[in-house]
Coordinates of C-alpha atoms and ligand atoms in Angstrom, one line a residue:
X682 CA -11.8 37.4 3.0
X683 CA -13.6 37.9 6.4
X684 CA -12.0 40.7 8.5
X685 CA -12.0 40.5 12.4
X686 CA -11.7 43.5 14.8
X687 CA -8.1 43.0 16.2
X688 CA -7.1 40.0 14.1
X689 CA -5.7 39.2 10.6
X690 CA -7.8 38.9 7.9
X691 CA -9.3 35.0 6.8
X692 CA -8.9 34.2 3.5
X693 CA -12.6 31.9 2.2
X694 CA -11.1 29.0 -0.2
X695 CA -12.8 30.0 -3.5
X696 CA -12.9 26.1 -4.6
X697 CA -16.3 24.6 -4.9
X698 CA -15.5 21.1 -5.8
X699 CA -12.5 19.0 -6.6
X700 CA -12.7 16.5 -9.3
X701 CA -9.6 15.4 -11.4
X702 CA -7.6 17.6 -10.3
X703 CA -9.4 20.7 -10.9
X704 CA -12.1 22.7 -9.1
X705 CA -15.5 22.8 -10.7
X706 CA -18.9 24.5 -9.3
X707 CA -21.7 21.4 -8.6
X708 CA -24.0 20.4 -11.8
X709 CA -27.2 22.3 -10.3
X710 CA -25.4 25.4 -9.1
X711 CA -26.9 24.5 -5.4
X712 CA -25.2 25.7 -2.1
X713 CA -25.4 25.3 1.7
X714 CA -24.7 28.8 3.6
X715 CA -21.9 28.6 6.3
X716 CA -21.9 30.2 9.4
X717 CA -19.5 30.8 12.4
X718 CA -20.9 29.2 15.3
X719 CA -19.3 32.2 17.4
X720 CA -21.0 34.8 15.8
X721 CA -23.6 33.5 13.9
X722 CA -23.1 35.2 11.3
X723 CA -22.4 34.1 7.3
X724 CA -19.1 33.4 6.4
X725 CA -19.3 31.4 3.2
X726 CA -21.3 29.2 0.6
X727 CA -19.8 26.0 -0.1
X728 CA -21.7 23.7 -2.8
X729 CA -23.7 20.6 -2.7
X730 CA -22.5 17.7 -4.6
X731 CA -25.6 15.7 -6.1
X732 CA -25.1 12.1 -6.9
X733 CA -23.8 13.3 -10.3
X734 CA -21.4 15.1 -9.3
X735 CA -19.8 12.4 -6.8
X736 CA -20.5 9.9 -9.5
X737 CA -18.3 12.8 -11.6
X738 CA -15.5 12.5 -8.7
X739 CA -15.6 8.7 -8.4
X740 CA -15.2 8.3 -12.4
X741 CA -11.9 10.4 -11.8
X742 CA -10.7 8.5 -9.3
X743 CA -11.3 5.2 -10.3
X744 CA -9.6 6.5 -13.9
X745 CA -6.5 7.3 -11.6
X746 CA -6.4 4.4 -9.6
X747 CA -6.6 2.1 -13.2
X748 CA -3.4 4.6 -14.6
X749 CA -0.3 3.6 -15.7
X750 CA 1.0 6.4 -14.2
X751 CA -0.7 5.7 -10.5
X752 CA 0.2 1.9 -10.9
X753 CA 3.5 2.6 -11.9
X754 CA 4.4 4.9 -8.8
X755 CA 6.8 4.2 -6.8
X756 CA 5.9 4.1 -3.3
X757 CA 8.6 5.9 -2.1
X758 CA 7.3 8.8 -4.2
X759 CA 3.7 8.2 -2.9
X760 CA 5.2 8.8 0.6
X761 CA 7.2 11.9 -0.9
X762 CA 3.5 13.3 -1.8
X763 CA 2.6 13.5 1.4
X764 CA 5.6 14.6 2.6
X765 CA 5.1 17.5 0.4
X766 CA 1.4 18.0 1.0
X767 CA 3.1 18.0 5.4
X768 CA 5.7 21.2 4.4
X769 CA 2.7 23.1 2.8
X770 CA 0.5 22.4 6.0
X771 CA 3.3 23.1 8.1
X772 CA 4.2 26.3 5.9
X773 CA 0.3 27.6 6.0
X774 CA -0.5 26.2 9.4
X775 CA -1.0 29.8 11.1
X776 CA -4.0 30.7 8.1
X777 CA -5.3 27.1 8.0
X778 CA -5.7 27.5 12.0
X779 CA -7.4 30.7 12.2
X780 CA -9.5 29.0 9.0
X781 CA -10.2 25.9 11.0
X782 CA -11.5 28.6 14.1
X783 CA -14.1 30.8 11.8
X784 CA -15.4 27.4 10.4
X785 CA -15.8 25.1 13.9
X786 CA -15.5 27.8 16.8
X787 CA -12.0 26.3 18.7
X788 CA -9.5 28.3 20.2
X789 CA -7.0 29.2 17.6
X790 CA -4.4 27.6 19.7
X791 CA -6.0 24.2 20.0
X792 CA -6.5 24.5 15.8
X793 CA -3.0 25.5 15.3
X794 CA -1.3 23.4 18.2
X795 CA -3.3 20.5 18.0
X796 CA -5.4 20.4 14.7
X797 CA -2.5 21.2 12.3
X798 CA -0.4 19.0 14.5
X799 CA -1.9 16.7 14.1
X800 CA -2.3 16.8 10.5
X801 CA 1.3 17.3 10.0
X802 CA 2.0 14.4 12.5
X803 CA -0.2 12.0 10.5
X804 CA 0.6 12.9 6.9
X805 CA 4.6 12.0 7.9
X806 CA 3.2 8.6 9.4
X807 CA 1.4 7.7 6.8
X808 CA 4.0 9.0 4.3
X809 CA 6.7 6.6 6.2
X810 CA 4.0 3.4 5.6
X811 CA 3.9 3.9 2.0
X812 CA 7.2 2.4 1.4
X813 CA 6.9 -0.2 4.4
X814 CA 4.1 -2.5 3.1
X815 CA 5.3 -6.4 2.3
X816 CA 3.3 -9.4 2.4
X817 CA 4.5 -13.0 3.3
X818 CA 6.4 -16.3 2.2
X819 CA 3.7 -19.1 3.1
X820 CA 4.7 -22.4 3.5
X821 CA 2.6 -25.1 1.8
X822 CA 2.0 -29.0 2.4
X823 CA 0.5 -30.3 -0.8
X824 CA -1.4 -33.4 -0.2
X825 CA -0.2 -35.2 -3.3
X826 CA 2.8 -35.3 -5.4
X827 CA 3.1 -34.5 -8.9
X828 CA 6.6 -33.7 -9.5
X829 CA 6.4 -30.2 -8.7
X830 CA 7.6 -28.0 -6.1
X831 CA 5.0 -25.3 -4.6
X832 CA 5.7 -21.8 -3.5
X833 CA 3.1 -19.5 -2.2
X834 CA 3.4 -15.7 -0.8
X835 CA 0.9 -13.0 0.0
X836 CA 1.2 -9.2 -1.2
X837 CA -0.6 -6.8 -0.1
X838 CA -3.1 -4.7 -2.8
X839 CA -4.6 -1.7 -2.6
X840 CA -8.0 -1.9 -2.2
X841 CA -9.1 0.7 -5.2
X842 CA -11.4 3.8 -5.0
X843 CA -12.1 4.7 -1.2
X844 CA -15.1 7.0 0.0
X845 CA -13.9 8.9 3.1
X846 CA -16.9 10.6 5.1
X847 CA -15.7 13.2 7.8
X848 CA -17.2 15.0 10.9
X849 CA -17.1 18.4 11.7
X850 CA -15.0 18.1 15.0
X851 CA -11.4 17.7 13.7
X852 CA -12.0 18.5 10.4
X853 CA -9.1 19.0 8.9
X854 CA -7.4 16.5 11.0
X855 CA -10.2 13.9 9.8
X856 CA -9.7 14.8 6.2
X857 CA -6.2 13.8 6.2
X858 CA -7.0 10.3 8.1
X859 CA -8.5 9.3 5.5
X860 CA -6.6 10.6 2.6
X861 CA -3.0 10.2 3.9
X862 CA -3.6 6.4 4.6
X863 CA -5.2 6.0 1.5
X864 CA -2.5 7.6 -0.8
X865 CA 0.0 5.7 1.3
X866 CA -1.2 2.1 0.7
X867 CA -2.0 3.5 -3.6
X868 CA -5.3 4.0 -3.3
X869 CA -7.5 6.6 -4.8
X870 CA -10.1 8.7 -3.1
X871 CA -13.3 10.5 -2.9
X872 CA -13.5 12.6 0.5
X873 CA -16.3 14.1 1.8
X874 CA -16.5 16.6 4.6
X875 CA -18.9 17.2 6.8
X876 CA -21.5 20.0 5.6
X877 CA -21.0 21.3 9.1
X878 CA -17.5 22.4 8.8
X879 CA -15.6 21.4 4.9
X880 CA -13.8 25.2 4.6
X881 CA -10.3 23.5 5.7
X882 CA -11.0 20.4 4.0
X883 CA -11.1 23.0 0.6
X884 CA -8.3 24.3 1.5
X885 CA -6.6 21.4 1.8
X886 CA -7.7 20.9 -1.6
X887 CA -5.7 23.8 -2.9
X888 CA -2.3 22.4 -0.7
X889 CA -2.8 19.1 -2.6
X890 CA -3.0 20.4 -6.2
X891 CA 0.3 22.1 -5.2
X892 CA 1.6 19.3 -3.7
X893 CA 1.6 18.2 -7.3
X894 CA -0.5 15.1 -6.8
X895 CA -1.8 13.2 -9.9
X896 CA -5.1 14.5 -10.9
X897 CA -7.9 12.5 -9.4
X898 CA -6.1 10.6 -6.5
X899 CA -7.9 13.2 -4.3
X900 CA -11.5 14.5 -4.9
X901 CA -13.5 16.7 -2.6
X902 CA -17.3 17.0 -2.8
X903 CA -19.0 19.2 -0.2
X904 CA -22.8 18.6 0.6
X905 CA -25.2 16.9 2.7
X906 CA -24.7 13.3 4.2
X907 CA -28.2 11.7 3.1
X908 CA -27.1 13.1 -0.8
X909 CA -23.8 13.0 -1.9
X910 CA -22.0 11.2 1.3
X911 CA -25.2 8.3 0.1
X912 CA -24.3 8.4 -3.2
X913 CA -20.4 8.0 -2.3
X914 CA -21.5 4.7 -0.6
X915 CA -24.0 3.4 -3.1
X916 CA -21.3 4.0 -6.0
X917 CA -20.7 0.5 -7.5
X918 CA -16.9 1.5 -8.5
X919 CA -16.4 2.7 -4.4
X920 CA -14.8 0.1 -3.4
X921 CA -14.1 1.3 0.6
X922 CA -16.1 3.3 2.9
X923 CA -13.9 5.2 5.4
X924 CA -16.3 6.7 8.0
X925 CA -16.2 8.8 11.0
X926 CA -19.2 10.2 12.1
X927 CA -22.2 9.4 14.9
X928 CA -23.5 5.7 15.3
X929 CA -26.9 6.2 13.9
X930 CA -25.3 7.4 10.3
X931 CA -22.5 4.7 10.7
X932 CA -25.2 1.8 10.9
X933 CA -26.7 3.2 7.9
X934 CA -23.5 3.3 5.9
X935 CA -22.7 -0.5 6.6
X936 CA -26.3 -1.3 5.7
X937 CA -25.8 0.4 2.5
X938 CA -22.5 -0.9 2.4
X939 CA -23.4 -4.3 2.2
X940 CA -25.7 -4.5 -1.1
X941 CA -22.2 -4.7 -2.7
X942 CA -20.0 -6.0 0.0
X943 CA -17.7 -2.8 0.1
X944 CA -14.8 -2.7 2.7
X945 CA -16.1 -0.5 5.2
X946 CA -14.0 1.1 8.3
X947 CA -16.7 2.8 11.1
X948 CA -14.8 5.2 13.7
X949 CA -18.1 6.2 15.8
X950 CA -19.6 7.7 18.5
X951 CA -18.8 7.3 22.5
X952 CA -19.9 7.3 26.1
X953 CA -16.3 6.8 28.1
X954 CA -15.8 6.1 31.2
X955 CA -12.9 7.9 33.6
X956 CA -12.6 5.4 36.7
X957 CA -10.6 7.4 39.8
X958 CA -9.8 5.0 42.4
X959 CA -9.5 6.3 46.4
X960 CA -5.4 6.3 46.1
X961 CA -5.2 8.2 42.9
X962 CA -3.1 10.9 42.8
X963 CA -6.3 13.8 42.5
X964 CA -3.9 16.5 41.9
X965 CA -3.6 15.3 38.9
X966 CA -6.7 13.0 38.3
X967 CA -9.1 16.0 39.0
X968 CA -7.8 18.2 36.2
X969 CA -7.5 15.2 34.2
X970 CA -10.8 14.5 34.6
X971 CA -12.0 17.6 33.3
X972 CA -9.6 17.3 30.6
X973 CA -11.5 14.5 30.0
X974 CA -14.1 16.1 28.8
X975 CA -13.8 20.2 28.6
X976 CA -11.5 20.7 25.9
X977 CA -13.3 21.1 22.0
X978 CA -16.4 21.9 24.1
X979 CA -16.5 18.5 24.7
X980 CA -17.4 17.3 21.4
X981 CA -14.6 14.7 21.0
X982 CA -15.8 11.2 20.4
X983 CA -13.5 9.8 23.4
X984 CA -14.4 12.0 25.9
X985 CA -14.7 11.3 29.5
X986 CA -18.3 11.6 30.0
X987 CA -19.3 9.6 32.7
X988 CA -16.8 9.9 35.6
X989 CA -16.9 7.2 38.4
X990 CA -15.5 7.9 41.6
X991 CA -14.8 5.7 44.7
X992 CA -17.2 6.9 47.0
X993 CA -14.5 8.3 49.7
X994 CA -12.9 10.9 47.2
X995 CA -16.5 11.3 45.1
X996 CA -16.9 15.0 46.5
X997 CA -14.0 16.1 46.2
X998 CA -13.3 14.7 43.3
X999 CA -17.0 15.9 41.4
X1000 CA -16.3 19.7 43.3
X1001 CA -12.7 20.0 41.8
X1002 CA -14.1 19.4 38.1
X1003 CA -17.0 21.7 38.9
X1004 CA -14.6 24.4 40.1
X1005 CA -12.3 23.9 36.9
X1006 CA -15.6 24.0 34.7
X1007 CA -17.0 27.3 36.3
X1008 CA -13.4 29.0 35.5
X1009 CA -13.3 28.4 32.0
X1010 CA -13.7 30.9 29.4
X1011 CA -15.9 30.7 26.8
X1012 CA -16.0 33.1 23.8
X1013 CA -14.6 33.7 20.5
X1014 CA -11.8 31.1 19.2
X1015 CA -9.9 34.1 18.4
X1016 CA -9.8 35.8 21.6
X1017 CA -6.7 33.9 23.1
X1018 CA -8.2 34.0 26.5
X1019 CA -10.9 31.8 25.8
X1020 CA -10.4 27.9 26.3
X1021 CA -13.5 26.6 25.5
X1022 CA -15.1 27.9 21.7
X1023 CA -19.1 27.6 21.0
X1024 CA -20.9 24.1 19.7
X1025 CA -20.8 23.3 16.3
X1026 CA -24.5 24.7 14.9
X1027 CA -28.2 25.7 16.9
X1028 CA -28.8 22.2 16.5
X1029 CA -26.2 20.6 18.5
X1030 CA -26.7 23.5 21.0
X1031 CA -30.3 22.1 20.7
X1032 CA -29.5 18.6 21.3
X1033 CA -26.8 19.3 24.5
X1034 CA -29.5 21.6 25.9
X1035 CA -32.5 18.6 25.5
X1036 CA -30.2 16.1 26.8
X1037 CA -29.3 18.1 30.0
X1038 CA -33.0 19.2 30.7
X1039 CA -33.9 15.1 30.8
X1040 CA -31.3 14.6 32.9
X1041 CA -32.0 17.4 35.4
X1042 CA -35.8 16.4 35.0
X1043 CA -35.0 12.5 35.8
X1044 CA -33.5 13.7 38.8
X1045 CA -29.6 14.7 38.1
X1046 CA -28.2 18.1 40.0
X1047 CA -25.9 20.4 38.3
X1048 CA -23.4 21.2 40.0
X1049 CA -22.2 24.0 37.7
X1050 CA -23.2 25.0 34.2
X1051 CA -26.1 23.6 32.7
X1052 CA -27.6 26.0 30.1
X1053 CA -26.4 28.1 27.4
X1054 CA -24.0 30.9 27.6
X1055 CA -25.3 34.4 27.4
X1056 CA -25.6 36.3 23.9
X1057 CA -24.6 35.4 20.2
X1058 CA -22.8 32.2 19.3
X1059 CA -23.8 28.3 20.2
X1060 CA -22.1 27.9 23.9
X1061 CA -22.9 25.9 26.5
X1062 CA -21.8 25.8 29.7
X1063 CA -19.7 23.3 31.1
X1064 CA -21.8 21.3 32.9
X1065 CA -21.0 18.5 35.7
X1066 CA -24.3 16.6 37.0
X1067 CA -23.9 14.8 40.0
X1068 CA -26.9 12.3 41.1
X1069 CA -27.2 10.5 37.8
X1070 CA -28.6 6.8 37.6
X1071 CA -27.2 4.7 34.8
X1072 CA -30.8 3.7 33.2
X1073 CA -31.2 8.1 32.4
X1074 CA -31.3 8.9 29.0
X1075 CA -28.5 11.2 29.2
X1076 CA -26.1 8.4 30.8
X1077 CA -26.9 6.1 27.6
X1078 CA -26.8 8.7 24.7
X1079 CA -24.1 9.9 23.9
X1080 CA -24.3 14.1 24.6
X1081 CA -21.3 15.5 22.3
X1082 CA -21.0 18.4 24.9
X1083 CA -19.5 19.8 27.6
X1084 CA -21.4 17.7 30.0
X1085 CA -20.3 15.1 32.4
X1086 CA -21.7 12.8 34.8
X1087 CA -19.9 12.5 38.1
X1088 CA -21.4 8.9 39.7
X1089 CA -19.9 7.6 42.9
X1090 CA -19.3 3.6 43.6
X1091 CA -17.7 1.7 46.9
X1092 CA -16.7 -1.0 45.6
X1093 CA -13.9 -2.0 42.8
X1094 CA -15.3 -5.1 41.6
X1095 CA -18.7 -3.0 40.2
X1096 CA -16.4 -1.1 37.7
X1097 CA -16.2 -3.7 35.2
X1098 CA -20.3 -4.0 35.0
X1099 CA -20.4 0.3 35.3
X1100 CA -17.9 1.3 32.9
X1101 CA -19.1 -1.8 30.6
X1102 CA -23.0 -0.6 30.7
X1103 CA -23.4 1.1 27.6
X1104 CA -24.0 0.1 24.2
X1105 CA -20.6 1.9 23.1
X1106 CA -16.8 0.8 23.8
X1107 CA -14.2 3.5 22.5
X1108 CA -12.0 4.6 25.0
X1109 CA -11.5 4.5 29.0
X1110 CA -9.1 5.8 31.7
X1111 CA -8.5 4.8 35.0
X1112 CA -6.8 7.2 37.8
X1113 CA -4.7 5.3 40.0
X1114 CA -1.8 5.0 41.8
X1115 CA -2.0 1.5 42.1
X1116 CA -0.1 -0.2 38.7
X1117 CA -1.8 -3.7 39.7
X1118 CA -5.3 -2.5 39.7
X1119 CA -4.5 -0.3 36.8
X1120 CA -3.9 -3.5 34.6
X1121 CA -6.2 -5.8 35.9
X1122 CA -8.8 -3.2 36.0
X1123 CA -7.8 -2.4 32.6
X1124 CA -8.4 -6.0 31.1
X1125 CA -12.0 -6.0 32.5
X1126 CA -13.2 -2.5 30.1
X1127 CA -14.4 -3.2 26.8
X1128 CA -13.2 -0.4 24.9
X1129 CA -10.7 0.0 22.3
X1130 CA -8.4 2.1 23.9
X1131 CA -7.6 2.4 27.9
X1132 CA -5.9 4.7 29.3
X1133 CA -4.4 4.8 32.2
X1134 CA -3.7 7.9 34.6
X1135 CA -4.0 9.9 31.4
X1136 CA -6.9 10.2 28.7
X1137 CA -7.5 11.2 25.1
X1138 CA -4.2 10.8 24.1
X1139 CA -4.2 9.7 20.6
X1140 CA -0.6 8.8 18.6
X1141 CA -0.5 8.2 15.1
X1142 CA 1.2 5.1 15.7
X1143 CA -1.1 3.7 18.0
X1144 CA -4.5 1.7 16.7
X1145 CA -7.5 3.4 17.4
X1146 CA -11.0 2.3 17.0
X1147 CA -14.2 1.0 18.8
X1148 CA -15.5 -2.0 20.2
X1149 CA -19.4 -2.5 20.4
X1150 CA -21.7 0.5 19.1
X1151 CA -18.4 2.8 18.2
X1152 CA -17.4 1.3 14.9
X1153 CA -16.0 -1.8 12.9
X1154 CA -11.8 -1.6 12.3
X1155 CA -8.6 0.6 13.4
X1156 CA -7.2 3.7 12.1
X1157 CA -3.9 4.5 12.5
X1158 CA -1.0 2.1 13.8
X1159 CA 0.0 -1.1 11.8
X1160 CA -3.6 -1.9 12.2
X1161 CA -4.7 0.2 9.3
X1162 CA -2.5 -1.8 6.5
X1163 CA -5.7 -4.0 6.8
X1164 CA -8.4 -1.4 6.1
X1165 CA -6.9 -0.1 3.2
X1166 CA -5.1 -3.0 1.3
X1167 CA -6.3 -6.7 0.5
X1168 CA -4.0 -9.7 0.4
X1169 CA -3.5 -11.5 -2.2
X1170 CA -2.1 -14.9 -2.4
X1171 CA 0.3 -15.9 -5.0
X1172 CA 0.9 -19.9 -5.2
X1173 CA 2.9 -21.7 -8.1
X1174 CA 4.3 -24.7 -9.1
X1175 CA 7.3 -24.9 -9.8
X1176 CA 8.5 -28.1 -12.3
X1177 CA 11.8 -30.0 -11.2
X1178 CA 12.4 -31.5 -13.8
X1179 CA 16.3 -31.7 -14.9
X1180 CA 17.1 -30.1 -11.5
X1181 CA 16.2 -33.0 -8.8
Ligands
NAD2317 P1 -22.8 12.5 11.4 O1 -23.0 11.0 11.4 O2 -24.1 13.3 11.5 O3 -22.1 13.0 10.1 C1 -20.8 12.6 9.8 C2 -20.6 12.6 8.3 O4 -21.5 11.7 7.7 C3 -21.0 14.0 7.6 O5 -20.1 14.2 6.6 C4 -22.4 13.7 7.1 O6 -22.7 14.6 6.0 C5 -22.3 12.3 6.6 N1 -23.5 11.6 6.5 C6 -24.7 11.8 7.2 N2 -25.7 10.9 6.7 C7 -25.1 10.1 5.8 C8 -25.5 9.0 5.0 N3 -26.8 8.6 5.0 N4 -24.6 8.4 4.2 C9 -23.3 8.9 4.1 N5 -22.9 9.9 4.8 C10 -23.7 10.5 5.6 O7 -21.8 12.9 12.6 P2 -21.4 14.4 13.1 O8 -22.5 14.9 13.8 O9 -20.8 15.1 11.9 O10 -20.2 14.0 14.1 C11 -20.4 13.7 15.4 C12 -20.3 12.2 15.6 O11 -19.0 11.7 15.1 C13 -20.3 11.9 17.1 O12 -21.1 10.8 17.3 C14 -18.9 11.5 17.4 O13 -18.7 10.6 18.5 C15 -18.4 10.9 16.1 N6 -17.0 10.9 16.0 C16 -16.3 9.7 16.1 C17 -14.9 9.7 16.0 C18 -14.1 8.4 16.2 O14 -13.0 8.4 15.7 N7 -14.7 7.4 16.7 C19 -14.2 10.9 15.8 C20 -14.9 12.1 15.7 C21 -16.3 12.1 15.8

């Protein structure tokens, strides 16, 4: 338990790791010591899984998947799993919020409101597709005749063990991307989380083993990415990498990935653009602007981070996110005034606080923030940098803060070569008024979602995914059917013979 002045009580999950359905400590006895990036202070251990022990987890997964009794599941009762596994979320949501705040710093509100949500949300989705998944009846044109009539249909197969690989900036909501989808479409899996932030993926754990799920359809191994999240995508019986996670590590993975030609889904990093066009309506495009990029101390892999502004609205525009930024309060997750929680670690506090320095040093003026908050914990300030040049280092990288980069242009037919120039393509908005140019200017952005007059809305039912630099396939939506499943086509002949 760690006690907080003025606050319940939040209860450490004692589960090291989860393999076949019960909790075990890691072969070597090593751990990683866990801190709360609002304190700094040690919360928990959690272990490191070697290559043994995810080769431990894979073997129990794989033995699932091969079962009788996982092959012979219905998928309605697949979908009932997770139906389950959605009441005990939704029954422990206030605990596994105040967990998810200790762990990764975020306002309780956003963890319970939008993290557990979320989760909740996405284990019903996925629950619902279990029970939804049919292939096809093909039509064939033999080119001879032998008597025999041909029939040919498709069915859809699950692909077998998957390896899901999480971040630390919706954890728990990343840990059920990967597994709710995978139980859904009857395949095992072995999740990681990342060694950043895995306390509500462990917890999780527990829900599932009351959920009553077959022992080794979910597996959780804590530890670091080059070690066991490695050895998850060099096993030979993984059969599908489900990734989310920065570009650099995501390139990696699909090199690995490749030796044995494993399915691999990559949901990476981003460097969006928010377009506000002269006629937008800025009462609402200047908040949503800094929406774009504010909330989860802007570590959210779609946010808004370069804003473009048509040069007759650009002050106003950069001024009214500035004045949002300088008005919101930082502190403790726990506090309910705050809105904006600390960074993830010293070292992403580190990396923000580098990036901004280069920027200010190529030339870019802050027009608010730019430095870390005062006193314990890993803030920064929200920072908007007006002045930037597209060829800076901190308008190619992406910053994973709560930075933005307010850039004026005069003239609309520059925004498709703006928005485009970057090596990522994950998600775009576009302020405007004007439903024309909204569409048309919508068509010219190379990212794999656009949004328009809104941003960073995300739906379970809607594909999601990066073009370029920020990954390979689509979660959610009817997209993901293909990630997790492989047709198969059945074709027969069929002999006539006494019926012609
Ligand atoms: P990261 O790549 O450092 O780590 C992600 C996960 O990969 C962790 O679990 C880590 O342990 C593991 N890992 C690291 N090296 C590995 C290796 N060699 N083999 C296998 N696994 C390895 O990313 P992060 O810092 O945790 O997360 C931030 C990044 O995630 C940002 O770039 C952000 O844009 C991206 N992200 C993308 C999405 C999306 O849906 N596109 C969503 C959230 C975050």
């Amino acid at each position: 338990m760690i006690e907080r002045a003025g606050g319940p009580a939040v209860r450490i999950p004692a589960g090291r790791l989860l393999i076949g359905g019960a909790w075990c400590e890691a072969i070597d006895g090593r751990t990683i010591a866990v801190y709360d990036p609002a304190t700094e202070e040690k919360i928990a251990d959690i272990a490191v899984a070697s290559a043994a022990d995810v080769g431990r987890a894979v073997e129990a997964a794989h033995r699932t998947f091969e079962s009788r009794v996982w092959q012979k599941l219905r998928p309605l009762d697949r979908g009932r799993l997770l139906e389950r596994l959605a009441l005990l979320v939704e029954r422990d949501a206030e605990e596994l919020a105040r967990l998810e705040t200790l762990d990764n710093g975020k306002p309780f509100a956003v963890s319970r409101n939008v993290d557990m949500k979320f989760a909740m949300d996405a284990l019903r989705y996925y629950g619902g597709w279990s029970s939804k998944i049919s292939g096809e009846y093909i039509a064939l044109s033999p080119f001879f005749d032998d008597g025999g009539t041909y029939r040919a249909y498709t069915e859809r197969k699950p692909v077998g063990v998957v390896g899901g690989i999480t971040p630390w900036n919706f954890p728990m909501g990343q840990a059920i991307q990967k597994i709710a989808p995978a139980i859904a479409f009857g395949c095992t899996i072995v999740l990681k989380p990342s060694e950043e932030a895995s306390l509500t993926t462990l917890r999780l754990g527990e829900l599932i083993l009351e959920a009553g799920f077959p022992e080794g359809a979910v597996n959780i191994v804590t530890g670091y990415g080059h070690e066991a999240g490695q050895a998850l995508v060099d096993h030979p019986l993984v059969r599908k990498i489900a990734f989310t996670g920065s570009t650099a590590t995501g390139q990696k993975i699909l090199e690995s990935s490749a030796r044995q030609m494993k399915r691999v889904t990559l949901e990476l990093g981003g460097k969006s653009p928010a377009i506000v066009l002269a006629d937008a309506d800025l009462n609402r495009a200047i908040p949503g602007a800094a929406n774009a990029i504010f909330p989860n101390s802007g570590q959210v892999c779609t946010a808004g981070s370069r804003l473009f502004v048509e040069a007759s609205i650009y002050d106003e525009v950069a001024r009214g996110v500035a004045e949002i930024a300088r008005n919101l309060r930082l502190g403790s997750g726990f506090d309910p005034v705050n809105e904006l929680g600390p960074l993830i670690s010293a070292r992403q506090l580190e990396r923000v606080s580098s990036l901004v320095s280069s920027g200010v040093e190529e030339g870019a003026q802050p027009l608010c923030g730019a430095g870390r908050a005062a006193g314990k914990g890993y803030f920064f300030q929200p920072t908007v940098l007006s002045g930037a040049r597209a060829d800076m280092r901190i308008a190619r990288e992406e910053v994973f803060g709560p930075v933005v980069l307010a850039m004026p242009f005069t003239d609309l037919r520059t925004i498709k070569a703006l928005a485009n120039d970057t090596v990522y393509g994950l998600g775009a908005s576009i302020w405007t008024r004007d439903l024309n140019k909204a569409h048309l200017l919508a068509d010219q952005i190379d990212a794999g979602t656009v949004w328009i007059n809104t941003h960073n809305i995300l739906d379970t039912a809607m594909p999601f995914g990066g073009t370029k630099m920020s990954g390979l396939g689509r979660e959610f939506g009817s997209e993901v059917i293909h990630a997790y499943t492989e047709p198969r086509a059945v074709c027969m002949r069929l002999d006539g013979a006494g019926l012609a």
